[in-house]
Amino acid sequence: FQARYRILKQDENTTIDPNQSITLHAMPANINDINSASSSSSGPPDANPVLTAYESYVRDTPLVTRYVLNAVVISYFMSFFVDPTFALANIPYFTLFRFQLYRVITSPLVCSSILNLFFAFMGFMNHGVKLEQSMGSALFGVLFFKLTIFTNLLFLVVSILLYGLTNNDGYLAGVSVGVWTVLLSIIATECAQAPPNSKRKLFFLEIPVLYYPLVLLALFSLFAGFKLAYCLGVAVGYLQGFGKLDRWKVKVETARKWESERGCLRGFYSRAGYISVSSASGPNAWAEGSGGGGNNESSSGGGGGPVAVRAPTDPGASSSTPSFPSSGGQSLGGGSKRGLLSRGSKSPKTKEERAALLERAAERRRQQRDEGDSAV
């Protein structure tokens, strides 16, 4: 207890001033109460919400998608000090006449405004995550940079032709920049491979799937102005979807060699979020759950926490070939699920159905890992 008093010593006796107030506090009944009070006062501090959000982002976002978005964020913060567009964007004058060929690859990683950053995350977290889960990190990275290179090369050719025809220096100063240049290519690729009679919903309009990228491009041009790079990105996406670029396609067997112990991707294989070719979900990526990493196993074990990206498995455990979904998708605007990159009306409607679907998918992946381990 605590007591506040004054002691007056008179001769050999000790007395307490009756006018002095004494405050008494209840003493804990036993030693357990003392220990519990001590532990509650010296417990761990509350979790940092920023750190928790970042750990969830790393856990739930596949590797290539995360690297692309990290590069976009770094580019945005660099814009406070230097102009990343001037340094990294694909500008014909610098790319060709100054021989800065790296711009052909770095242009989609540039972001100089908060609005572009917001739409980059909204678009790429929606489409990039699912596509990487369906193809695997290696093939998705190849597709991303393949579409980037072809779009930028076509942009350079068209710009030089227009400059030669018009003698207008403005075409040499044109810019191909931003992740949406590649994202529109990915959307066009998926729509070109979808069933021809299917439709996608854009707000309240239902649009034939083949024309959906063109309508989306028209919407972008209406609000942001005409951009040649976006048009060429959609064109390259159609070429990829109709198989005109298959001669530069990387085979699944080649990707597995890259992921082997002596392959060039062995350093990335064990990193958080890497999805091997054998553990890719294929079209099931659009059916197994929802959200960033909805179709993967938790990295920390069971429980009801956030679902994380699948752990790597043996590259030789499966021979399935990743592919785009053949129908359905998430629409832009509106509550219908029959839009871009989803499974349409066959998607689970209730929490119980989604939980059962996730449990079956996890069981299949465990069986694949067991078969791979036994084969090794």
mmCIF file of C-alpha atoms in Angstrom:
data_model
loop_
_atom_site.group_PDB
_atom_site.id
_atom_site.type_symbol
_atom_site.label_atom_id
_atom_site.label_comp_id
_atom_site.label_asym_id
_atom_site.label_seq_id
_atom_site.Cartn_x
_atom_site.Cartn_y
_atom_site.Cartn_z
ATOM 1 C CA PHE A 1 0.000 0.000 0.000
ATOM 2 C CA GLN A 2 0.887 3.621 -0.259
ATOM 3 C CA ALA A 3 0.598 5.964 2.726
ATOM 4 C CA ARG A 4 1.482 9.582 3.040
ATOM 5 C CA TYR A 5 2.011 10.649 6.594
ATOM 6 C CA ARG A 6 4.378 12.519 8.830
ATOM 7 C CA ILE A 7 6.011 10.862 11.837
ATOM 8 C CA LEU A 8 6.539 12.888 14.919
ATOM 9 C CA LYS A 9 8.901 11.443 17.443
ATOM 10 C CA GLN A 10 8.307 12.451 20.952
ATOM 11 C CA ASP A 11 10.698 10.974 23.444
ATOM 12 C CA GLU A 12 10.789 7.200 22.841
ATOM 13 C CA ASN A 13 7.246 6.864 21.397
ATOM 14 C CA THR A 14 6.180 7.321 17.747
ATOM 15 C CA THR A 15 2.772 8.792 16.989
ATOM 16 C CA ILE A 16 0.870 9.740 13.879
ATOM 17 C CA ASP A 17 -0.641 13.172 13.429
ATOM 18 C CA PRO A 18 -4.403 12.620 13.539
ATOM 19 C CA ASN A 19 -4.951 15.533 11.183
ATOM 20 C CA GLN A 20 -2.731 13.971 8.501
ATOM 21 C CA SER A 21 -4.727 12.084 5.884
ATOM 22 C CA ILE A 22 -3.696 8.571 4.979
ATOM 23 C CA THR A 23 -4.579 7.106 1.584
ATOM 24 C CA LEU A 24 -4.735 3.341 1.393
ATOM 25 C CA HIS A 25 -4.952 1.252 -1.770
ATOM 26 C CA ALA A 26 -6.114 -2.289 -1.928
ATOM 27 C CA MET A 27 -3.334 -4.815 -1.867
ATOM 28 C CA PRO A 28 -3.438 -7.682 -4.364
ATOM 29 C CA ALA A 29 -4.947 -10.784 -2.864
ATOM 30 C CA ASN A 30 -2.141 -13.094 -3.948
ATOM 31 C CA ILE A 31 1.056 -13.352 -5.953
ATOM 32 C CA ASN A 32 -0.809 -14.223 -9.183
ATOM 33 C CA ASP A 33 -2.567 -10.867 -9.129
ATOM 34 C CA ILE A 34 0.787 -9.156 -8.698
ATOM 35 C CA ASN A 35 2.275 -11.065 -11.641
ATOM 36 C CA SER A 36 -0.695 -10.332 -13.891
ATOM 37 C CA ALA A 37 -0.588 -6.626 -13.080
ATOM 38 C CA SER A 38 3.153 -6.560 -13.746
ATOM 39 C CA SER A 39 2.840 -8.370 -17.075
ATOM 40 C CA SER A 40 0.010 -6.113 -18.262
ATOM 41 C CA SER A 41 2.024 -2.974 -17.590
ATOM 42 C CA SER A 42 5.182 -4.350 -19.238
ATOM 43 C CA GLY A 43 3.500 -6.044 -22.243
ATOM 44 C CA PRO A 44 4.635 -5.570 -25.860
ATOM 45 C CA PRO A 45 3.676 -2.310 -27.575
ATOM 46 C CA ASP A 46 0.916 -2.146 -30.147
ATOM 47 C CA ALA A 47 1.822 -3.238 -33.667
ATOM 48 C CA ASN A 48 2.914 -0.542 -36.091
ATOM 49 C CA PRO A 49 0.049 -0.235 -38.613
ATOM 50 C CA VAL A 50 2.401 0.853 -41.399
ATOM 51 C CA LEU A 51 4.697 -2.128 -40.833
ATOM 52 C CA THR A 52 1.706 -4.476 -40.591
ATOM 53 C CA ALA A 53 0.292 -3.177 -43.878
ATOM 54 C CA TYR A 54 3.667 -3.598 -45.619
ATOM 55 C CA GLU A 55 4.089 -7.157 -44.315
ATOM 56 C CA SER A 56 0.601 -7.998 -45.568
ATOM 57 C CA TYR A 57 1.447 -6.473 -48.957
ATOM 58 C CA VAL A 58 4.642 -8.548 -49.226
ATOM 59 C CA ARG A 59 2.833 -11.708 -48.115
ATOM 60 C CA ASP A 60 -0.171 -11.363 -50.423
ATOM 61 C CA THR A 61 1.418 -9.956 -53.603
ATOM 62 C CA PRO A 62 3.312 -12.210 -56.053
ATOM 63 C CA LEU A 63 6.959 -11.421 -56.722
ATOM 64 C CA VAL A 64 6.943 -9.827 -60.199
ATOM 65 C CA THR A 65 3.809 -7.790 -59.498
ATOM 66 C CA ARG A 66 5.360 -6.570 -56.257
ATOM 67 C CA TYR A 67 8.627 -5.624 -57.953
ATOM 68 C CA VAL A 68 6.800 -3.665 -60.664
ATOM 69 C CA LEU A 69 4.685 -1.779 -58.125
ATOM 70 C CA ASN A 70 7.730 -1.102 -55.924
ATOM 71 C CA ALA A 71 9.533 0.379 -58.917
ATOM 72 C CA VAL A 72 6.505 2.575 -59.681
ATOM 73 C CA VAL A 73 6.413 3.829 -56.078
ATOM 74 C CA ILE A 74 10.162 4.563 -56.079
ATOM 75 C CA SER A 75 9.755 6.422 -59.365
ATOM 76 C CA TYR A 76 6.986 8.546 -57.854
ATOM 77 C CA PHE A 77 9.108 9.572 -54.863
ATOM 78 C CA MET A 78 12.034 10.286 -57.192
ATOM 79 C CA SER A 79 9.803 12.797 -58.990
ATOM 80 C CA PHE A 80 10.124 15.118 -55.976
ATOM 81 C CA PHE A 81 13.837 15.538 -56.777
ATOM 82 C CA VAL A 82 14.327 14.662 -60.455
ATOM 83 C CA ASP A 83 12.071 14.058 -63.445
ATOM 84 C CA PRO A 84 11.854 10.265 -63.970
ATOM 85 C CA THR A 85 9.982 10.745 -67.233
ATOM 86 C CA PHE A 86 12.906 12.632 -68.723
ATOM 87 C CA ALA A 87 15.351 9.991 -67.453
ATOM 88 C CA LEU A 88 13.528 6.689 -68.058
ATOM 89 C CA ALA A 89 10.602 7.156 -70.476
ATOM 90 C CA ASN A 90 10.772 5.960 -74.069
ATOM 91 C CA ILE A 91 11.399 9.180 -76.007
ATOM 92 C CA PRO A 92 12.481 8.548 -79.626
ATOM 93 C CA TYR A 93 15.087 11.317 -79.671
ATOM 94 C CA PHE A 94 16.938 9.954 -76.623
ATOM 95 C CA THR A 95 16.324 6.261 -77.321
ATOM 96 C CA LEU A 96 17.550 6.351 -80.940
ATOM 97 C CA PHE A 97 19.765 9.388 -81.443
ATOM 98 C CA ARG A 98 21.373 9.218 -77.983
ATOM 99 C CA PHE A 99 21.362 5.411 -78.050
ATOM 100 C CA GLN A 100 19.708 5.128 -74.615
ATOM 101 C CA LEU A 101 18.160 1.749 -75.369
ATOM 102 C CA TYR A 102 17.381 0.984 -71.728
ATOM 103 C CA ARG A 103 14.335 3.262 -72.086
ATOM 104 C CA VAL A 104 12.585 0.516 -74.058
ATOM 105 C CA ILE A 105 12.455 -1.552 -70.850
ATOM 106 C CA THR A 106 12.158 1.086 -68.114
ATOM 107 C CA SER A 107 9.292 3.142 -69.560
ATOM 108 C CA PRO A 108 6.393 1.270 -67.854
ATOM 109 C CA LEU A 109 8.038 1.698 -64.436
ATOM 110 C CA VAL A 110 7.744 5.502 -64.477
ATOM 111 C CA CYS A 111 5.181 7.400 -62.393
ATOM 112 C CA SER A 112 5.268 11.135 -61.692
ATOM 113 C CA SER A 113 1.850 11.925 -60.180
ATOM 114 C CA ILE A 114 -0.214 10.631 -57.285
ATOM 115 C CA LEU A 115 -3.199 10.053 -59.579
ATOM 116 C CA ASN A 116 -1.146 7.835 -61.884
ATOM 117 C CA LEU A 117 0.180 5.979 -58.848
ATOM 118 C CA PHE A 118 -3.347 5.330 -57.570
ATOM 119 C CA PHE A 119 -4.592 3.980 -60.901
ATOM 120 C CA ALA A 120 -1.406 1.937 -61.357
ATOM 121 C CA PHE A 121 -2.032 0.146 -58.056
ATOM 122 C CA MET A 122 -5.744 -0.234 -58.712
ATOM 123 C CA GLY A 123 -5.209 -1.700 -62.175
ATOM 124 C CA PHE A 124 -2.141 -3.830 -61.584
ATOM 125 C CA MET A 125 -3.246 -5.246 -58.237
ATOM 126 C CA ASN A 126 -6.466 -6.316 -59.960
ATOM 127 C CA HIS A 127 -5.027 -7.837 -63.146
ATOM 128 C CA GLY A 128 -1.334 -8.440 -62.464
ATOM 129 C CA VAL A 129 -1.854 -10.533 -59.320
ATOM 130 C CA LYS A 130 -4.342 -12.908 -60.922
ATOM 131 C CA LEU A 131 -2.340 -13.234 -64.109
ATOM 132 C CA GLU A 132 0.892 -14.020 -62.263
ATOM 133 C CA GLN A 133 -0.916 -16.613 -60.162
ATOM 134 C CA SER A 134 -2.242 -18.246 -63.319
ATOM 135 C CA MET A 135 1.051 -18.264 -65.283
ATOM 136 C CA GLY A 136 3.777 -18.314 -62.661
ATOM 137 C CA SER A 137 6.254 -15.558 -61.909
ATOM 138 C CA ALA A 138 8.772 -16.508 -64.615
ATOM 139 C CA LEU A 139 6.309 -16.608 -67.510
ATOM 140 C CA PHE A 140 4.467 -13.533 -66.276
ATOM 141 C CA GLY A 141 7.731 -11.574 -66.128
ATOM 142 C CA VAL A 142 8.561 -12.704 -69.663
ATOM 143 C CA LEU A 143 5.105 -11.659 -70.876
ATOM 144 C CA PHE A 144 5.308 -8.296 -69.134
ATOM 145 C CA PHE A 145 8.631 -7.321 -70.677
ATOM 146 C CA LYS A 146 7.768 -8.921 -74.027
ATOM 147 C CA LEU A 147 4.703 -6.697 -74.367
ATOM 148 C CA THR A 148 6.732 -3.737 -73.113
ATOM 149 C CA ILE A 149 9.512 -4.207 -75.672
ATOM 150 C CA PHE A 150 7.216 -4.822 -78.634
ATOM 151 C CA THR A 151 5.015 -1.832 -77.773
ATOM 152 C CA ASN A 152 7.997 0.484 -77.384
ATOM 153 C CA LEU A 153 9.702 -0.756 -80.572
ATOM 154 C CA LEU A 154 6.491 -0.207 -82.511
ATOM 155 C CA PHE A 155 6.205 3.247 -80.926
ATOM 156 C CA LEU A 156 9.702 4.116 -82.127
ATOM 157 C CA VAL A 157 8.998 2.900 -85.667
ATOM 158 C CA VAL A 158 5.739 4.823 -85.947
ATOM 159 C CA SER A 159 7.298 7.979 -84.491
ATOM 160 C CA ILE A 160 10.195 7.888 -86.976
ATOM 161 C CA LEU A 161 7.810 7.284 -89.888
ATOM 162 C CA LEU A 162 5.611 10.216 -88.858
ATOM 163 C CA TYR A 163 8.688 12.405 -88.441
ATOM 164 C CA GLY A 164 9.928 11.443 -91.891
ATOM 165 C CA LEU A 165 6.550 12.140 -93.487
ATOM 166 C CA THR A 166 5.799 15.433 -91.739
ATOM 167 C CA ASN A 167 9.269 16.700 -90.734
ATOM 168 C CA ASN A 168 7.708 17.598 -87.383
ATOM 169 C CA ASP A 169 10.181 17.417 -84.504
ATOM 170 C CA GLY A 170 7.317 16.864 -82.086
ATOM 171 C CA TYR A 171 7.149 13.183 -83.034
ATOM 172 C CA LEU A 172 10.740 12.729 -81.835
ATOM 173 C CA ALA A 173 9.730 14.168 -78.464
ATOM 174 C CA GLY A 174 6.732 11.877 -78.037
ATOM 175 C CA VAL A 175 6.563 9.819 -74.840
ATOM 176 C CA SER A 176 5.664 6.199 -74.156
ATOM 177 C CA VAL A 177 5.444 5.904 -70.383
ATOM 178 C CA GLY A 178 3.429 4.335 -67.580
ATOM 179 C CA VAL A 179 2.318 0.874 -66.518
ATOM 180 C CA TRP A 180 -1.044 1.247 -68.274
ATOM 181 C CA THR A 181 0.724 0.912 -71.627
ATOM 182 C CA VAL A 182 1.481 -2.706 -70.718
ATOM 183 C CA LEU A 183 -1.713 -3.262 -68.761
ATOM 184 C CA LEU A 184 -3.850 -2.412 -71.801
ATOM 185 C CA SER A 185 -1.792 -4.954 -73.763
ATOM 186 C CA ILE A 186 -2.530 -7.600 -71.126
ATOM 187 C CA ILE A 187 -6.253 -6.802 -71.226
ATOM 188 C CA ALA A 188 -6.291 -7.010 -75.027
ATOM 189 C CA THR A 189 -4.445 -10.344 -74.909
ATOM 190 C CA GLU A 190 -6.961 -11.843 -72.500
ATOM 191 C CA CYS A 191 -9.963 -10.525 -74.463
ATOM 192 C CA ALA A 192 -8.555 -11.875 -77.748
ATOM 193 C CA GLN A 193 -8.399 -15.373 -76.198
ATOM 194 C CA ALA A 194 -11.889 -15.235 -74.662
ATOM 195 C CA PRO A 195 -14.902 -16.903 -76.359
ATOM 196 C CA PRO A 196 -16.072 -14.672 -79.229
ATOM 197 C CA ASN A 197 -19.715 -14.525 -78.100
ATOM 198 C CA SER A 198 -18.996 -13.448 -74.524
ATOM 199 C CA LYS A 199 -19.513 -9.897 -73.291
ATOM 200 C CA ARG A 200 -17.890 -7.637 -70.730
ATOM 201 C CA LYS A 201 -19.647 -5.036 -68.635
ATOM 202 C CA LEU A 202 -18.294 -1.494 -68.604
ATOM 203 C CA PHE A 203 -20.336 0.418 -66.033
ATOM 204 C CA PHE A 204 -23.915 -0.148 -67.303
ATOM 205 C CA LEU A 205 -22.971 -1.177 -70.869
ATOM 206 C CA GLU A 206 -22.416 -4.736 -72.052
ATOM 207 C CA ILE A 207 -19.726 -4.816 -74.715
ATOM 208 C CA PRO A 208 -18.623 -7.733 -76.937
ATOM 209 C CA VAL A 209 -15.414 -9.093 -75.516
ATOM 210 C CA LEU A 210 -13.393 -8.496 -78.678
ATOM 211 C CA TYR A 211 -14.141 -4.769 -78.618
ATOM 212 C CA TYR A 212 -13.783 -4.252 -74.878
ATOM 213 C CA PRO A 213 -10.116 -3.043 -75.030
ATOM 214 C CA LEU A 214 -11.054 -0.568 -77.783
ATOM 215 C CA VAL A 215 -13.896 0.876 -75.722
ATOM 216 C CA LEU A 216 -11.614 1.087 -72.702
ATOM 217 C CA LEU A 217 -9.012 2.851 -74.841
ATOM 218 C CA ALA A 218 -11.648 5.309 -76.072
ATOM 219 C CA LEU A 219 -12.610 6.034 -72.466
ATOM 220 C CA PHE A 220 -8.984 6.703 -71.562
ATOM 221 C CA SER A 221 -8.586 9.000 -74.565
ATOM 222 C CA LEU A 222 -11.739 10.896 -73.615
ATOM 223 C CA PHE A 223 -10.471 11.770 -70.143
ATOM 224 C CA ALA A 224 -6.670 11.842 -70.615
ATOM 225 C CA GLY A 225 -6.335 12.725 -74.295
ATOM 226 C CA PHE A 226 -5.072 10.659 -77.204
ATOM 227 C CA LYS A 227 -1.890 8.711 -76.487
ATOM 228 C CA LEU A 228 -0.172 6.831 -79.292
ATOM 229 C CA ALA A 229 1.532 4.431 -76.864
ATOM 230 C CA TYR A 230 -1.824 3.258 -75.480
ATOM 231 C CA CYS A 231 -3.132 2.555 -78.980
ATOM 232 C CA LEU A 232 -0.031 0.588 -79.886
ATOM 233 C CA GLY A 233 -0.204 -1.294 -76.586
ATOM 234 C CA VAL A 234 -3.721 -2.490 -77.409
ATOM 235 C CA ALA A 235 -2.559 -3.482 -80.911
ATOM 236 C CA VAL A 236 0.352 -5.512 -79.514
ATOM 237 C CA GLY A 237 -2.026 -7.167 -77.055
ATOM 238 C CA TYR A 238 -4.274 -8.284 -79.904
ATOM 239 C CA LEU A 239 -1.257 -9.660 -81.779
ATOM 240 C CA GLN A 240 -0.217 -11.612 -78.698
ATOM 241 C CA GLY A 241 -3.737 -12.899 -78.109
ATOM 242 C CA PHE A 242 -4.188 -14.092 -81.688
ATOM 243 C CA GLY A 243 -0.843 -15.914 -81.628
ATOM 244 C CA LYS A 244 1.079 -13.651 -84.009
ATOM 245 C CA LEU A 245 3.955 -13.322 -81.538
ATOM 246 C CA ASP A 246 4.222 -17.002 -80.601
ATOM 247 C CA ARG A 247 7.608 -17.375 -82.250
ATOM 248 C CA TRP A 248 9.006 -15.386 -79.308
ATOM 249 C CA LYS A 249 7.049 -17.397 -76.748
ATOM 250 C CA VAL A 250 8.958 -19.043 -73.902
ATOM 251 C CA LYS A 251 8.095 -22.707 -73.390
ATOM 252 C CA VAL A 252 7.082 -24.055 -70.017
ATOM 253 C CA GLU A 253 9.989 -26.516 -70.073
ATOM 254 C CA THR A 254 12.394 -23.615 -70.544
ATOM 255 C CA ALA A 255 10.903 -21.781 -67.575
ATOM 256 C CA ARG A 256 11.333 -24.912 -65.464
ATOM 257 C CA LYS A 257 15.013 -25.056 -66.401
ATOM 258 C CA TRP A 258 15.370 -21.441 -65.313
ATOM 259 C CA GLU A 259 13.878 -22.379 -61.936
ATOM 260 C CA SER A 260 16.087 -25.428 -61.406
ATOM 261 C CA GLU A 261 19.059 -25.501 -59.035
ATOM 262 C CA ARG A 262 21.413 -24.408 -61.811
ATOM 263 C CA GLY A 263 18.971 -22.086 -63.578
ATOM 264 C CA CYS A 264 19.208 -18.329 -63.882
ATOM 265 C CA LEU A 265 16.197 -17.815 -61.565
ATOM 266 C CA ARG A 266 17.445 -19.989 -58.706
ATOM 267 C CA GLY A 267 18.117 -16.843 -56.644
ATOM 268 C CA PHE A 268 14.484 -15.741 -56.960
ATOM 269 C CA TYR A 269 12.886 -19.163 -56.504
ATOM 270 C CA SER A 270 13.034 -19.090 -52.709
ATOM 271 C CA ARG A 271 11.962 -15.465 -52.303
ATOM 272 C CA ALA A 272 8.626 -14.552 -50.770
ATOM 273 C CA GLY A 273 5.847 -14.459 -53.332
ATOM 274 C CA TYR A 274 7.605 -16.337 -56.119
ATOM 275 C CA ILE A 275 5.179 -18.663 -57.939
ATOM 276 C CA SER A 276 6.851 -21.466 -59.836
ATOM 277 C CA VAL A 277 5.511 -22.768 -63.132
ATOM 278 C CA SER A 278 4.463 -26.049 -61.530
ATOM 279 C CA SER A 279 2.509 -24.313 -58.741
ATOM 280 C CA ALA A 280 0.732 -21.844 -61.045
ATOM 281 C CA SER A 281 -3.054 -22.118 -60.899
ATOM 282 C CA GLY A 282 -3.865 -21.666 -64.585
ATOM 283 C CA PRO A 283 -7.484 -20.574 -65.167
ATOM 284 C CA ASN A 284 -8.266 -21.534 -61.558
ATOM 285 C CA ALA A 285 -6.587 -18.294 -60.434
ATOM 286 C CA TRP A 286 -9.826 -16.501 -61.327
ATOM 287 C CA ALA A 287 -11.976 -19.038 -59.466
ATOM 288 C CA GLU A 288 -10.115 -19.709 -56.209
ATOM 289 C CA GLY A 289 -11.168 -17.001 -53.792
ATOM 290 C CA SER A 290 -10.769 -13.295 -54.379
ATOM 291 C CA GLY A 291 -8.385 -10.499 -53.613
ATOM 292 C CA GLY A 292 -4.642 -10.170 -53.923
ATOM 293 C CA GLY A 293 -3.522 -13.611 -52.913
ATOM 294 C CA GLY A 294 -6.806 -15.371 -52.512
ATOM 295 C CA ASN A 295 -5.822 -18.634 -54.150
ATOM 296 C CA ASN A 296 -2.617 -19.321 -52.211
ATOM 297 C CA GLU A 297 -1.712 -20.957 -48.971
ATOM 298 C CA SER A 298 -0.862 -18.966 -45.897
ATOM 299 C CA SER A 299 2.841 -18.519 -45.329
ATOM 300 C CA SER A 300 2.476 -18.749 -41.567
ATOM 301 C CA GLY A 301 0.360 -21.863 -41.307
ATOM 302 C CA GLY A 302 -3.331 -22.345 -40.641
ATOM 303 C CA GLY A 303 -5.769 -20.039 -38.985
ATOM 304 C CA GLY A 304 -8.096 -17.344 -40.145
ATOM 305 C CA GLY A 305 -5.532 -14.700 -41.020
ATOM 306 C CA PRO A 306 -4.800 -13.174 -44.394
ATOM 307 C CA VAL A 307 -4.172 -15.588 -47.224
ATOM 308 C CA ALA A 308 -0.657 -15.374 -48.637
ATOM 309 C CA VAL A 309 1.152 -16.220 -51.828
ATOM 310 C CA ARG A 310 1.831 -19.895 -52.397
ATOM 311 C CA ALA A 311 5.171 -21.266 -51.245
ATOM 312 C CA PRO A 312 7.454 -22.579 -54.005
ATOM 313 C CA THR A 313 7.195 -26.231 -54.950
ATOM 314 C CA ASP A 314 9.245 -28.607 -56.989
ATOM 315 C CA PRO A 315 9.497 -27.362 -60.622
ATOM 316 C CA GLY A 316 9.165 -30.889 -61.975
ATOM 317 C CA ALA A 317 6.081 -31.825 -59.977
ATOM 318 C CA SER A 318 3.556 -30.823 -62.644
ATOM 319 C CA SER A 319 3.407 -30.543 -66.396
ATOM 320 C CA SER A 320 0.377 -28.295 -66.734
ATOM 321 C CA THR A 321 0.678 -25.315 -69.044
ATOM 322 C CA PRO A 322 -0.471 -21.958 -67.604
ATOM 323 C CA SER A 323 -3.019 -20.127 -69.709
ATOM 324 C CA PHE A 324 -5.348 -17.186 -69.711
ATOM 325 C CA PRO A 325 -8.933 -17.760 -68.573
ATOM 326 C CA SER A 326 -11.234 -18.616 -71.439
ATOM 327 C CA SER A 327 -14.206 -16.586 -70.296
ATOM 328 C CA GLY A 328 -15.610 -14.216 -67.748
ATOM 329 C CA GLY A 329 -13.773 -11.549 -65.819
ATOM 330 C CA GLN A 330 -14.255 -8.606 -63.526
ATOM 331 C CA SER A 331 -16.109 -5.713 -65.062
ATOM 332 C CA LEU A 332 -15.097 -2.095 -64.758
ATOM 333 C CA GLY A 333 -17.899 -0.433 -62.792
ATOM 334 C CA GLY A 334 -21.030 -2.164 -61.573
ATOM 335 C CA GLY A 335 -21.460 -5.146 -59.342
ATOM 336 C CA SER A 336 -21.545 -7.898 -61.955
ATOM 337 C CA LYS A 337 -18.736 -10.401 -61.954
ATOM 338 C CA ARG A 338 -19.004 -11.090 -65.673
ATOM 339 C CA GLY A 339 -16.260 -8.755 -66.678
ATOM 340 C CA LEU A 340 -12.564 -8.738 -67.188
ATOM 341 C CA LEU A 341 -10.496 -11.613 -65.839
ATOM 342 C CA SER A 342 -12.913 -13.729 -63.797
ATOM 343 C CA ARG A 343 -14.975 -16.891 -64.132
ATOM 344 C CA GLY A 344 -18.350 -15.207 -64.571
ATOM 345 C CA SER A 345 -21.517 -16.797 -63.234
ATOM 346 C CA LYS A 346 -19.689 -19.908 -61.969
ATOM 347 C CA SER A 347 -17.822 -17.996 -59.257
ATOM 348 C CA PRO A 348 -18.796 -18.872 -55.655
ATOM 349 C CA LYS A 349 -21.567 -16.715 -54.238
ATOM 350 C CA THR A 350 -21.326 -17.346 -50.468
ATOM 351 C CA LYS A 351 -18.543 -17.474 -47.920
ATOM 352 C CA GLU A 352 -19.150 -21.180 -47.353
ATOM 353 C CA GLU A 353 -18.728 -21.957 -51.071
ATOM 354 C CA ARG A 354 -15.546 -19.908 -51.272
ATOM 355 C CA ALA A 355 -14.150 -21.588 -48.159
ATOM 356 C CA ALA A 356 -14.908 -25.041 -49.567
ATOM 357 C CA LEU A 357 -13.288 -24.114 -52.884
ATOM 358 C CA LEU A 358 -10.176 -22.812 -51.136
ATOM 359 C CA GLU A 359 -9.950 -25.989 -49.050
ATOM 360 C CA ARG A 360 -10.155 -28.205 -52.136
ATOM 361 C CA ALA A 361 -7.518 -26.118 -53.921
ATOM 362 C CA ALA A 362 -5.177 -26.310 -50.921
ATOM 363 C CA GLU A 363 -5.634 -30.096 -50.809
ATOM 364 C CA ARG A 364 -4.738 -30.381 -54.502
ATOM 365 C CA ARG A 365 -1.593 -28.336 -53.984
ATOM 366 C CA ARG A 366 -0.551 -30.459 -50.995
ATOM 367 C CA GLN A 367 -0.971 -33.587 -53.106
ATOM 368 C CA GLN A 368 1.159 -32.027 -55.869
ATOM 369 C CA ARG A 369 3.908 -31.204 -53.376
ATOM 370 C CA ASP A 370 3.811 -34.696 -51.905
ATOM 371 C CA GLU A 371 4.081 -36.204 -55.389
ATOM 372 C CA GLY A 372 6.972 -33.873 -56.202
ATOM 373 C CA ASP A 373 8.794 -34.759 -52.975
ATOM 374 C CA SER A 374 8.329 -38.486 -53.590
ATOM 375 C CA ALA A 375 9.615 -38.067 -57.162
ATOM 376 C CA VAL A 376 12.720 -36.296 -55.898
#
